[in-house]
XYZ file of C-alpha atoms in Angstrom:
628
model
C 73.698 103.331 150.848
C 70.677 100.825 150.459
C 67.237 100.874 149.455
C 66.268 97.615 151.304
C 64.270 99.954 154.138
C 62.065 102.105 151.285
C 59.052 99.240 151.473
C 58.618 100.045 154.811
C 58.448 103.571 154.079
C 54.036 103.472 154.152
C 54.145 100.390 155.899
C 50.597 100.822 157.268
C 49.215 103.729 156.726
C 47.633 104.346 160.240
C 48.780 108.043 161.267
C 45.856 110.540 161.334
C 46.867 113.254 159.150
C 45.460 115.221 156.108
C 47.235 113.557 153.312
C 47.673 116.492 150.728
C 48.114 119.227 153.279
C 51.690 119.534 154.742
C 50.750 122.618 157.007
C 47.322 120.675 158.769
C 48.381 118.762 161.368
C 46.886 116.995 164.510
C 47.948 118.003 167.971
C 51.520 115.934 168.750
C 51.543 112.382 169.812
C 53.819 109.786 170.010
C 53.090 106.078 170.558
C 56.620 104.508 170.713
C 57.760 105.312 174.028
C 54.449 103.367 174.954
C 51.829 101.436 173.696
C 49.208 103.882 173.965
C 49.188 107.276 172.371
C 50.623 110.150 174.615
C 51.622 113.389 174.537
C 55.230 113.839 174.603
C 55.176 115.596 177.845
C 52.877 113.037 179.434
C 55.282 109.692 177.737
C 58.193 108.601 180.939
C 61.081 109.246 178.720
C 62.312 111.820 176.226
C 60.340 111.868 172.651
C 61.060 114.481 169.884
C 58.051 114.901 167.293
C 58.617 116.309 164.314
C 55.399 117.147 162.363
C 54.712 117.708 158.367
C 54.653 121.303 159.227
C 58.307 121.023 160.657
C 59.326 119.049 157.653
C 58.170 121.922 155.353
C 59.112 124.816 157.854
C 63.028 122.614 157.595
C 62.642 122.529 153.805
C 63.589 119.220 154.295
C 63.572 116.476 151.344
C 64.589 113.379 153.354
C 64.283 112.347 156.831
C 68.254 112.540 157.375
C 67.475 116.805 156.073
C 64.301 117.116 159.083
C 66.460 115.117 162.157
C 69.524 117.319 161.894
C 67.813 120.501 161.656
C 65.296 119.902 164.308
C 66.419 116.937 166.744
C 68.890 116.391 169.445
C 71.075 114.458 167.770
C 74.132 113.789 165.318
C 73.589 112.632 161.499
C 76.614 111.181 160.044
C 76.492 111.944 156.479
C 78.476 110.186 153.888
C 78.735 112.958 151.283
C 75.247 114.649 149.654
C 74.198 112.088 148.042
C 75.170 108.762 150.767
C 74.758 107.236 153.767
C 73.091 108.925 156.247
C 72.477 107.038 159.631
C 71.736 108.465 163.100
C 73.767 108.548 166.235
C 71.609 108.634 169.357
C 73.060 109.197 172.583
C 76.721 108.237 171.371
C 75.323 105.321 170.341
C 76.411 104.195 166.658
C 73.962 103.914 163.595
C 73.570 99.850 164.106
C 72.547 101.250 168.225
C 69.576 103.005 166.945
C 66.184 100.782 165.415
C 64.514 102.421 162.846
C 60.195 101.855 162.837
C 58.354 102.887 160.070
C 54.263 102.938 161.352
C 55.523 100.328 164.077
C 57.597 98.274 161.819
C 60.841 97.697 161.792
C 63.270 99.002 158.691
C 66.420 97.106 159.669
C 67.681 94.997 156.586
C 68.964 91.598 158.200
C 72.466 91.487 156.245
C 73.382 94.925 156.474
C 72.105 96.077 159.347
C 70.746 100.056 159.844
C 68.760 102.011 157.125
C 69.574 105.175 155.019
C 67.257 107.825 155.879
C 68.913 109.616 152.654
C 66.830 107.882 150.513
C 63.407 108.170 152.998
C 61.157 111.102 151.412
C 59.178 113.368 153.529
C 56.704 113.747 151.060
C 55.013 110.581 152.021
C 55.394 111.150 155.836
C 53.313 112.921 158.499
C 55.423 112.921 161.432
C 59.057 111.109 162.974
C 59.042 110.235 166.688
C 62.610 110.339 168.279
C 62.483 107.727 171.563
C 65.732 108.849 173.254
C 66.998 105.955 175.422
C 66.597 102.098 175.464
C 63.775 100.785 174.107
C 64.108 96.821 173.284
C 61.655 96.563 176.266
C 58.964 98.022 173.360
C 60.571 96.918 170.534
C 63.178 94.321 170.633
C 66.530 94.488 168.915
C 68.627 97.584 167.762
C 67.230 99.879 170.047
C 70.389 100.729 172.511
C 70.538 104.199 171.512
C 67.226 104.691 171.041
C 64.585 104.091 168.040
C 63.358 106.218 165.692
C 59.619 106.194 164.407
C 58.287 107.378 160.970
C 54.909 107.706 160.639
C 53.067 107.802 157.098
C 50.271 109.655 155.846
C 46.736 108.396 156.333
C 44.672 107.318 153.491
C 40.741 108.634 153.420
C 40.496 112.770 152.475
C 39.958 113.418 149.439
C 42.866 115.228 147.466
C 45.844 115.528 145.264
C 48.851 117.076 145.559
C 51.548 117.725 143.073
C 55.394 118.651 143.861
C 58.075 119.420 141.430
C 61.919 120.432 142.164
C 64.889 121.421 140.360
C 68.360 122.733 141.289
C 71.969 122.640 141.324
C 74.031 120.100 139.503
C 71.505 118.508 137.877
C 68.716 117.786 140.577
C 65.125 117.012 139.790
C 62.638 115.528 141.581
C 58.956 115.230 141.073
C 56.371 113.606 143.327
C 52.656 113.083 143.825
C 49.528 112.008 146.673
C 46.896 111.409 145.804
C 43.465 109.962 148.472
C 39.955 109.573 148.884
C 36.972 107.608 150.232
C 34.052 105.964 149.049
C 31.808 104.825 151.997
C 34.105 102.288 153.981
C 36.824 101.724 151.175
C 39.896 104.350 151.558
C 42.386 104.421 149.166
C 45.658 106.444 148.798
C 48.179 106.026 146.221
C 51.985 107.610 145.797
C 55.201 108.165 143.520
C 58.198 110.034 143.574
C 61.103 110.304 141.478
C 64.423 111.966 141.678
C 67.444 112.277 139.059
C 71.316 114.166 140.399
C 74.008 114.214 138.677
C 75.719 115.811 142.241
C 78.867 116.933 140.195
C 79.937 119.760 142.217
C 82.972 121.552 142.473
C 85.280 121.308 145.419
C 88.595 122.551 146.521
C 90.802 119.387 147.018
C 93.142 120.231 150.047
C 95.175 116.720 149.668
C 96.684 118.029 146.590
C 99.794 120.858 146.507
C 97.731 124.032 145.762
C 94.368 122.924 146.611
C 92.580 123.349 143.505
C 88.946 123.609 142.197
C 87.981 119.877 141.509
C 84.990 118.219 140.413
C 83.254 114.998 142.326
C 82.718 112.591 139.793
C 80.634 109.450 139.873
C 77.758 110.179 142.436
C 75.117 110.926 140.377
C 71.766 109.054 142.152
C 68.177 107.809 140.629
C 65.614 106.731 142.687
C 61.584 106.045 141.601
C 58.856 104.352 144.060
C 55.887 103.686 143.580
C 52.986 102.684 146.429
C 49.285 102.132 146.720
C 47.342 100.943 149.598
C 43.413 100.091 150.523
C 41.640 100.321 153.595
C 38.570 99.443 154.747
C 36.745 100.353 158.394
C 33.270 99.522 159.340
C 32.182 99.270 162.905
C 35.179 98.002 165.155
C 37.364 96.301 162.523
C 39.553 98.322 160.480
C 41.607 96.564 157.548
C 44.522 97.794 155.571
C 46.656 96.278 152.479
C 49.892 97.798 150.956
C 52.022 97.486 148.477
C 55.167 98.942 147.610
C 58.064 99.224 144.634
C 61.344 101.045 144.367
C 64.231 100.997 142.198
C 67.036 102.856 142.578
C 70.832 103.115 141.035
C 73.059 105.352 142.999
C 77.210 106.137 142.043
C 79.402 105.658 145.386
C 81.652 107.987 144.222
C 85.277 108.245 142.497
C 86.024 108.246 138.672
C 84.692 106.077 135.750
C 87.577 103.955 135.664
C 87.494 103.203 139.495
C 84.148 104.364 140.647
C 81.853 101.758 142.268
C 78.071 101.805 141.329
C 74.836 100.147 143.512
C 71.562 98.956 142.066
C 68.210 98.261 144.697
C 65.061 97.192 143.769
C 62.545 95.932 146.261
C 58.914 94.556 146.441
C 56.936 94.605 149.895
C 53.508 93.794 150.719
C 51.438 93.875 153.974
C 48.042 93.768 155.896
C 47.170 95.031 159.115
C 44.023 94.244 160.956
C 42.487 95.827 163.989
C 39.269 95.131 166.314
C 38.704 97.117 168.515
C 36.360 96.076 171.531
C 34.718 98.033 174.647
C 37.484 95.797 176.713
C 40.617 96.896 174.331
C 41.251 95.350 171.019
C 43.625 93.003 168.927
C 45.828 94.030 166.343
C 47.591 91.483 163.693
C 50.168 92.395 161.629
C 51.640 90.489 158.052
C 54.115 91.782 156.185
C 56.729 89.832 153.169
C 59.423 91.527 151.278
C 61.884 90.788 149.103
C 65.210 93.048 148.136
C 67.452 92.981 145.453
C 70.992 94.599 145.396
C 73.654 94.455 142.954
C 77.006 96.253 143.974
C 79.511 96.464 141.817
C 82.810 98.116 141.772
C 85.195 99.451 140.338
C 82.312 100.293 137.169
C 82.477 99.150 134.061
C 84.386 95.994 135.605
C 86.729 95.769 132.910
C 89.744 95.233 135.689
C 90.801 91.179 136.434
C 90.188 92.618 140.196
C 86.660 93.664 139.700
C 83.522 92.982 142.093
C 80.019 92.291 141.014
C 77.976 90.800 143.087
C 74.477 90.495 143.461
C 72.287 89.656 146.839
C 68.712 88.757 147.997
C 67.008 89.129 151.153
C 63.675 88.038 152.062
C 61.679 88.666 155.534
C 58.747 87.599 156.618
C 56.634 88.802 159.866
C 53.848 88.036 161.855
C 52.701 90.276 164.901
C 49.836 89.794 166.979
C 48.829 92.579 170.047
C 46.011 92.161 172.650
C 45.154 95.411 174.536
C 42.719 95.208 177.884
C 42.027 99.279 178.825
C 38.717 97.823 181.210
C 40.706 97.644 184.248
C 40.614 101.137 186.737
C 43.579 102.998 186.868
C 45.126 100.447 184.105
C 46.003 99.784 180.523
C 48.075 96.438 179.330
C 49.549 95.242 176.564
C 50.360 91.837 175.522
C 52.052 91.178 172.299
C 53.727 88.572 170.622
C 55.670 88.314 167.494
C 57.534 85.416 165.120
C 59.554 86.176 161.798
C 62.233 85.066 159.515
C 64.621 86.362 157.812
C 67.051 85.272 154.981
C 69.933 86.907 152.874
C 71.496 85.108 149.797
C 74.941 86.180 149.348
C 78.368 84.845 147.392
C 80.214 85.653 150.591
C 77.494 84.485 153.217
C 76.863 80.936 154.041
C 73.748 79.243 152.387
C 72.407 78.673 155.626
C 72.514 82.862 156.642
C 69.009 82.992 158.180
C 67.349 84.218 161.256
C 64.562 82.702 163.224
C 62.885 85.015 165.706
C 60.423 85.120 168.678
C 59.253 87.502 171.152
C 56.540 88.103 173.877
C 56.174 91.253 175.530
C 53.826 92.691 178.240
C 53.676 96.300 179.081
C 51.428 98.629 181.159
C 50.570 102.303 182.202
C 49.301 102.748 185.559
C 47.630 106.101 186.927
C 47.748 106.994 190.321
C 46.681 110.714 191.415
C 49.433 112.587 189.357
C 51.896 109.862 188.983
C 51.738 107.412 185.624
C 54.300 104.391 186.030
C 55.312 102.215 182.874
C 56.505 99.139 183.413
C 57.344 96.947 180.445
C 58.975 93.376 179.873
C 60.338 91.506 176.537
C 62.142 88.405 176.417
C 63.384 87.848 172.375
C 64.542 84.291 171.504
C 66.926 84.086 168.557
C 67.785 80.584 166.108
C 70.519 81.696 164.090
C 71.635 79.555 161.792
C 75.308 77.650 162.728
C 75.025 79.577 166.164
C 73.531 79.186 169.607
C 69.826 79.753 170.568
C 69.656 83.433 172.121
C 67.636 84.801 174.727
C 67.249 88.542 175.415
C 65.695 89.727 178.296
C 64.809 93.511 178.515
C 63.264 95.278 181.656
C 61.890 99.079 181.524
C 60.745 101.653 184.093
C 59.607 104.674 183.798
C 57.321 107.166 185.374
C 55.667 110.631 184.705
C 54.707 112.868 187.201
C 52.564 115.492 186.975
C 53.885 118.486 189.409
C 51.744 121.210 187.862
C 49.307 122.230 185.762
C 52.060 122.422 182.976
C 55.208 120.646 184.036
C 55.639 117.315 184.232
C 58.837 115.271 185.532
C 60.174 111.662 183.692
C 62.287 109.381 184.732
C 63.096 105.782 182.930
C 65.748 102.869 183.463
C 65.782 100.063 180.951
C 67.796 97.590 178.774
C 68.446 97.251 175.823
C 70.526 94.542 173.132
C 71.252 94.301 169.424
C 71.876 91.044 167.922
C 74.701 90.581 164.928
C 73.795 90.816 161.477
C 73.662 87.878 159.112
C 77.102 90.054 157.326
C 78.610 89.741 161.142
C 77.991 86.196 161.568
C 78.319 84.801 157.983
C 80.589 86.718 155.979
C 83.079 85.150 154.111
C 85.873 84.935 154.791
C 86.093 86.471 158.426
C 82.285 85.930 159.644
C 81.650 84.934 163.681
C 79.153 82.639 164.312
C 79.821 82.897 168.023
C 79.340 86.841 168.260
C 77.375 87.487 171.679
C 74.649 90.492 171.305
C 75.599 93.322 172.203
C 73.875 94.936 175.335
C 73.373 98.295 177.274
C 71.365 99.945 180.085
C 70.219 103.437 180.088
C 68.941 105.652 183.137
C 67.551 109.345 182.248
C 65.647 112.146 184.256
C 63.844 115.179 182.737
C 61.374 118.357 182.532
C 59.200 118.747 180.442
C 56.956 122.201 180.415
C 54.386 122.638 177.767
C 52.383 125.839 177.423
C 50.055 127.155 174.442
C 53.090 129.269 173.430
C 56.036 127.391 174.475
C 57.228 124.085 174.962
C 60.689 123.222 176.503
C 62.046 119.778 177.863
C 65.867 119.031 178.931
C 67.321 116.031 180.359
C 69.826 113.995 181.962
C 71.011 110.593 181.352
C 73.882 107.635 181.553
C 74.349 104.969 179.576
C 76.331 101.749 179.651
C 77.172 99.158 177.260
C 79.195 96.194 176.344
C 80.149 93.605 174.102
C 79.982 95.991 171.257
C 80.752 94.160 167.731
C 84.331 95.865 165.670
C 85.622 94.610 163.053
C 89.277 94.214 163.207
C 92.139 93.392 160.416
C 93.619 89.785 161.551
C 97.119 88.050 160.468
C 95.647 86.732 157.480
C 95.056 89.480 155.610
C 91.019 89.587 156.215
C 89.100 91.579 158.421
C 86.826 89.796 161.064
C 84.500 91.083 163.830
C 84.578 90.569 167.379
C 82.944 91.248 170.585
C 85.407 94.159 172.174
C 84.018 97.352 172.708
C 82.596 99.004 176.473
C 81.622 102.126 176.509
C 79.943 104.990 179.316
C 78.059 107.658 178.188
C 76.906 110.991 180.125
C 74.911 114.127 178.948
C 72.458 116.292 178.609
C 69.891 117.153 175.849
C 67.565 120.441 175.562
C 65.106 121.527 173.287
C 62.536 124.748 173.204
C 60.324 126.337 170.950
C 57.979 129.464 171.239
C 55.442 131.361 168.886
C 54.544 134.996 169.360
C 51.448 135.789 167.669
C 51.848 139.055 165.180
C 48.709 139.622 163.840
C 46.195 138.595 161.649
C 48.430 135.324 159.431
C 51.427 137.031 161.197
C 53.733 135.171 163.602
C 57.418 134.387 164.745
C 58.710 131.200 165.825
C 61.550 130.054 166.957
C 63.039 126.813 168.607
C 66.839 124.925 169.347
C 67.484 121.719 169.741
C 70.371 120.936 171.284
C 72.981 117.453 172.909
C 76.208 117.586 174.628
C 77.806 113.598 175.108
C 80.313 112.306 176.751
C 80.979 109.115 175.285
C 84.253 107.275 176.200
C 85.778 103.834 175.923
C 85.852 101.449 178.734
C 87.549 98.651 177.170
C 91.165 97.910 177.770
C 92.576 100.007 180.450
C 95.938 99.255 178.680
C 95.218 100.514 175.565
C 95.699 103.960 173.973
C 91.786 104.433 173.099
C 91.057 104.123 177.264
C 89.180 106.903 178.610
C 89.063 108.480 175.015
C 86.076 109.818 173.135
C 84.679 107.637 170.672
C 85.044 108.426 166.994
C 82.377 110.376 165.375
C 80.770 111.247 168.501
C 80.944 114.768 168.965
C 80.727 116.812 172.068
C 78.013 118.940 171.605
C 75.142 119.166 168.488
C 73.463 122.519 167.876
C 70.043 123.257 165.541
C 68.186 126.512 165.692
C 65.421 127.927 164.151
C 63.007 131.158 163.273
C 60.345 131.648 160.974
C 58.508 134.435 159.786
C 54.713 134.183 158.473
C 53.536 137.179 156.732
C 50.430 136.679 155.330
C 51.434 133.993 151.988
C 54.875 134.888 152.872
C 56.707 132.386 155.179
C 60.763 132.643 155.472
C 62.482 130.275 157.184
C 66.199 130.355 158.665
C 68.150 127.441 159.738
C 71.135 126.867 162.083
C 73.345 123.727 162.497
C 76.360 123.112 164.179
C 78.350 120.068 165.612
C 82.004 119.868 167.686
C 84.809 118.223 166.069
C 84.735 114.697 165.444
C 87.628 112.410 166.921
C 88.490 109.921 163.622
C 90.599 107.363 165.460
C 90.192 105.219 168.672
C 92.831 107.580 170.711
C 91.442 110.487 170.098
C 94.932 112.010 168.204
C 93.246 112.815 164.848
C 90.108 115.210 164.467
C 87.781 116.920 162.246
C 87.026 120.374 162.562
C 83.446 122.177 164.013
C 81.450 123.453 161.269
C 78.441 125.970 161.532
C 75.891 125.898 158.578
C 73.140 128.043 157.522
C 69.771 127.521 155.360
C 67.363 129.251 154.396
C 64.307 129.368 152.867
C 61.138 131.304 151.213
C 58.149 130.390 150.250
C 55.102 131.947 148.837
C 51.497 130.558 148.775
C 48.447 131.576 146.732
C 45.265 129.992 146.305
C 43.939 130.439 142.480
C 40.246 128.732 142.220
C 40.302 125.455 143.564
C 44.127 124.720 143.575
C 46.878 126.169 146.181
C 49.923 126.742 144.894
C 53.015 127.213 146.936
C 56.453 128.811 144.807
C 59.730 128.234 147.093
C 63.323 128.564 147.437
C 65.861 126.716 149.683
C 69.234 128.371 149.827
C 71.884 125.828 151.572
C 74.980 126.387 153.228
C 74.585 130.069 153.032
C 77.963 130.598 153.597
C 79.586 128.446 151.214
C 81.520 126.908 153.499
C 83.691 123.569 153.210
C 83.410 120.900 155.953
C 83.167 117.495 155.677
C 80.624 115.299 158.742
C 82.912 111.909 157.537
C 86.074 112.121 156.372
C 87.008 112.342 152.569
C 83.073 112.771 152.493
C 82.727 116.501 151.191
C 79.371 118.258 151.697
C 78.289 120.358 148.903
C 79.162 124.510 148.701
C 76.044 126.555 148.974
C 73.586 126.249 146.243
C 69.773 126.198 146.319
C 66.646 124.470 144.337
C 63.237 125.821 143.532
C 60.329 123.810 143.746
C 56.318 124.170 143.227
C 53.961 122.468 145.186
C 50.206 122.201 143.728
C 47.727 121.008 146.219
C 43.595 120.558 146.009
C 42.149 123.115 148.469
């Protein structure tokens, strides 16, 4: 429900990628469950990559649309048009750290980002790290930590996207790049208007009639540019970034609450690179605004309107050394700060942080070991100094020619938000992080037709921060929560050449958890599932490519969801269906692409979050103009 992450959404514009062609990709890499780039097969622990041709094969708008169609995993979904977070591993949305091109999208008052509001249009690929990760990247990451990488300034091109569809959706959005000598440039927009009034049936009400949602209607605009210049073995890169959005939460004029973000963020990243290795320094500053008030107008004595500020600043600095045989290391160390102004936090709600890190990949014969190390030193304000120390393992072995075995133990913590430790009233100052280790074993087989990976793991953790109602009358958080997670996660997907621009594809992607609460062996939640965890998560795919003609059908499914701590009240499985066609022509020097996305084919009702209802099926056109 906030826009405080959408500066980091082209926070360096590093991936190599064409930047007006969604269908040309490069071969699959991922660099976040190491610091080095890897295939996923060859990286120690389990990484889903999800390129810019699965974000158009998905018809997917937002990053929240791509994960649940094509990842392991569960999105929780607060209606069409709000929250959506990710749940990793039975891990919560606060478990999971969000990286945007290495940089973290966590806002330090409220804690996990929407990837509702993240575009595709302005990303080339999302890396899925399942598993701990703070020994890479520090705080957040219990669950795992989920990378978006943008597009890549340089080629020349333009490319042009419009949208319209159901109750009042439009959306219209444009790339455009090129190069002149060492100067790239690329710049970006894209805005969206929905009014999101749907009808629904409304089963709380004797009869169940046709209703319509009412006060959810969304607008969103950003706008981004960003320079870069590479000559010999320095590369530079500047950014900047602005958004505004205003977004209904929902409910009726009269009581209906109403949110307003607006955000500026700018950056520089500069890299040497040197026959030994290379450094790497990283800037970034941003500042967020958000006004939330509710109910809207506030004509009521009760009314809330309040208005808050957050400002971060961050300095990174990396030293790689690749000279070494058999070798490659990785030093890093990194210093920020961050601050939220608040009527209901303390003046003093800031965060000091530090952190040095050392990791390395060692080869020997067929077997790669990655050791890592990161110890994170936290100066809260009106707390205790924190240290976090976070160990990882992991190996890759290469059994044959294409099958490779991982296996990976690690740490991981989260520290409280400023909101945990400073709100007023209820705010604890003396919250302890919370902290978790993971151990996971897998396959991985990769073939020029198939790919396939499944794995294992448990999962631990403790001191997990709930917020609890106390005697008087406010709700405060504490440290209570320990919970044990097993499962299993498997994924596939195959090609089958037809022809001449002819070919099937298919692919699943698929969890089962078993995440229960180790807390109180008294209490009634003991042993029980936690909520909004659910058993098992289903996505499956096919695609047809005829020539121009590409159809595309979608399957996603998830178990009921428990909605209290003892398991006694549920919500139901749901199975949905999407599809979509689209047809591509080139005309002189432009290609244009005419589609259709048909959602929830079968118009069914469900809900992912309680009194959240998804929309009934409906679809949206949209035409997509692109320089050849």
């Amino acid at each position: 429900m906030r826009l405080f992450f959408l500066p980091n959404l082209l926070v360096a514009l590093s991936a190599a990628a064409q930047p007006v062609a969604p269908d040309t990709t490069l071969p699959e890499v991922t660099v976040t469950a190491a610091r080095l780039a890897l295939a996923p097969r060859e990286a120690p622990a389990r990484v889903t990559v999800l390129t810019a041709e699965a974000f158009a094969a998905a018809g997917a708008a937002t990053v929240a649309d791509v994960l649940e169609r094509r990842a392991p995993l569960f999105v929780r979904r607060y209606g069409p048009g709000g929250l959506a977070t990710v749940s990793l591993r039975g891990a919560g949305s606060a478990q999971t750290l969000v990286l945007l091109d290495g940089a973290r999208l966590a806002d330090p008052q409220l804690g996990p980002p929407d990837l509702a509001l993240l575009p595709t249009v302005l990303l080339d690929a999302a890396e899925v790290l399942h598993g701990a990760g703070s020994a890479l990247h520090g705080t957040d990451a219990l669950g795992g930590v989920l990378h978006l990488r943008t597009l890549a300034a340089g080629t020349a091109g333009w490319r042009l996207e419009t949208e319209a569809g159901a109750w009042g959706h439009r959306r219209l959005s444009g790339v455009a790049s090129g190069q002149a000598g060492p100067l790239a440039l690329v710049a970006a927009a894209e805005g969206l208007r929905t009014d999101g009034d749907f009808l629904f049936r409304d089963r709380s009400l004797i009869g169940e009639p046709l209703v319509r949602r009412e006060g959810i209607d969304q607008r969103r605009a950003s706008a981004f540019a960003a320079a870069g210049y590479a000559r010999g073995p320095l590369d530079l890169r500047a950014s900047l970034l602005l958004a505004d959005a205003e977004r209904g939460l929902g409910g009726t004029d009269s009581v209906g609450a109403r949110q307003w973000d607006r955000l500026a963020r700018t950056w520089l990243d500069a890299r040497h690179t040197a026959r030994w290795g290379g450094v790497e320094v990283r800037a970034a500053v941003h500042r967020g605004r958000l006004r939330y008030a509710s109910p809207y107008p506030p004509t009521r004595p009760d009314a809330l309107d309040e208005t808050s500020h957050t400002t971060t600043a961050t300095l990174d600095l990396q030293t790689t050394l690749t000279t070494l045989p058999g070798w490659h290391l990785t030093g890093a160390a990194w210093v920020g700060l961050a601050h939220a102004e608040h009527p209901s936090l303390s003046e003093e709600a800031a965060d000091r942080h530090a952190a040095l890190a050392l990791s390395a990949a060692r080869t020997t014969g067929r077997l790669r070991l990655f050791p890592a190390l990161r110890l994170d030193r936290y100066a809260p304000a009106g707390a205790a100094r924190r240290l976090a120390l976070s160990p990882l393992l992991g190996a890759n072995l290469h059994l044959r020619e294409s099958l490779h075995l991982k296996a990976s133990a690690g740490r991981a913590f989260r520290m409280p938000t400023l909101n945990d430790r400073f709100w007023q009233p209820g705010g604890n100052a003396a919250l302890r992080p919370e902290r978790g280790w993971t151990v996971d074993l897998g396959l991985a087989w990769s073939s020029a037709s198939l790919r396939a990976e499944v794995s294992a793991f448990a999962a631990r953790a403790r001191d997990q921060i709930v917020w609890r109602p106390t005697p008087a009358g406010y709700w405060a958080p504490e440290n209570l929560v320990r919970t044990r997670t097993l499962g299993l996660e498997a994924t596939a997907e195959a090609t089958l050449p037809l022809g001449p621009r002819r070919a099937l594809d298919a692919g699943f992607a698929a969890a089962l958890t078993d995440a229960r609460d180790r807390s109180d062996p008294s209490a009634p939640a003991y042993g029980q599932p936690l909520r909004y965890v659910p058993r098992w998560t289903l996505s499956a795919w096919t695609g047809l490519a005829l020539g121009g003609l590409r159809l595309d059908l979608h399957a996603r499914a998830a178990a009921r969801r428990f909605t209290t701590a003892d398991a006694s009240q549920s919500l139901p499985p749901y199975l949905i269906l999407d599809g979509q066609a689209r047809y591509t022509r080139a005309v002189g020097g432009v290609r244009a692409t005419l589609g259709v996305v048909f959602e929830n084919l079968t118009g069914l009702q469900y809900e992912v979050i309680p009194s959240y209802v998804m929309p009934p099926r409906h679809l949206r056109v949209r035409l997509l103009l692109q320089s050849r």
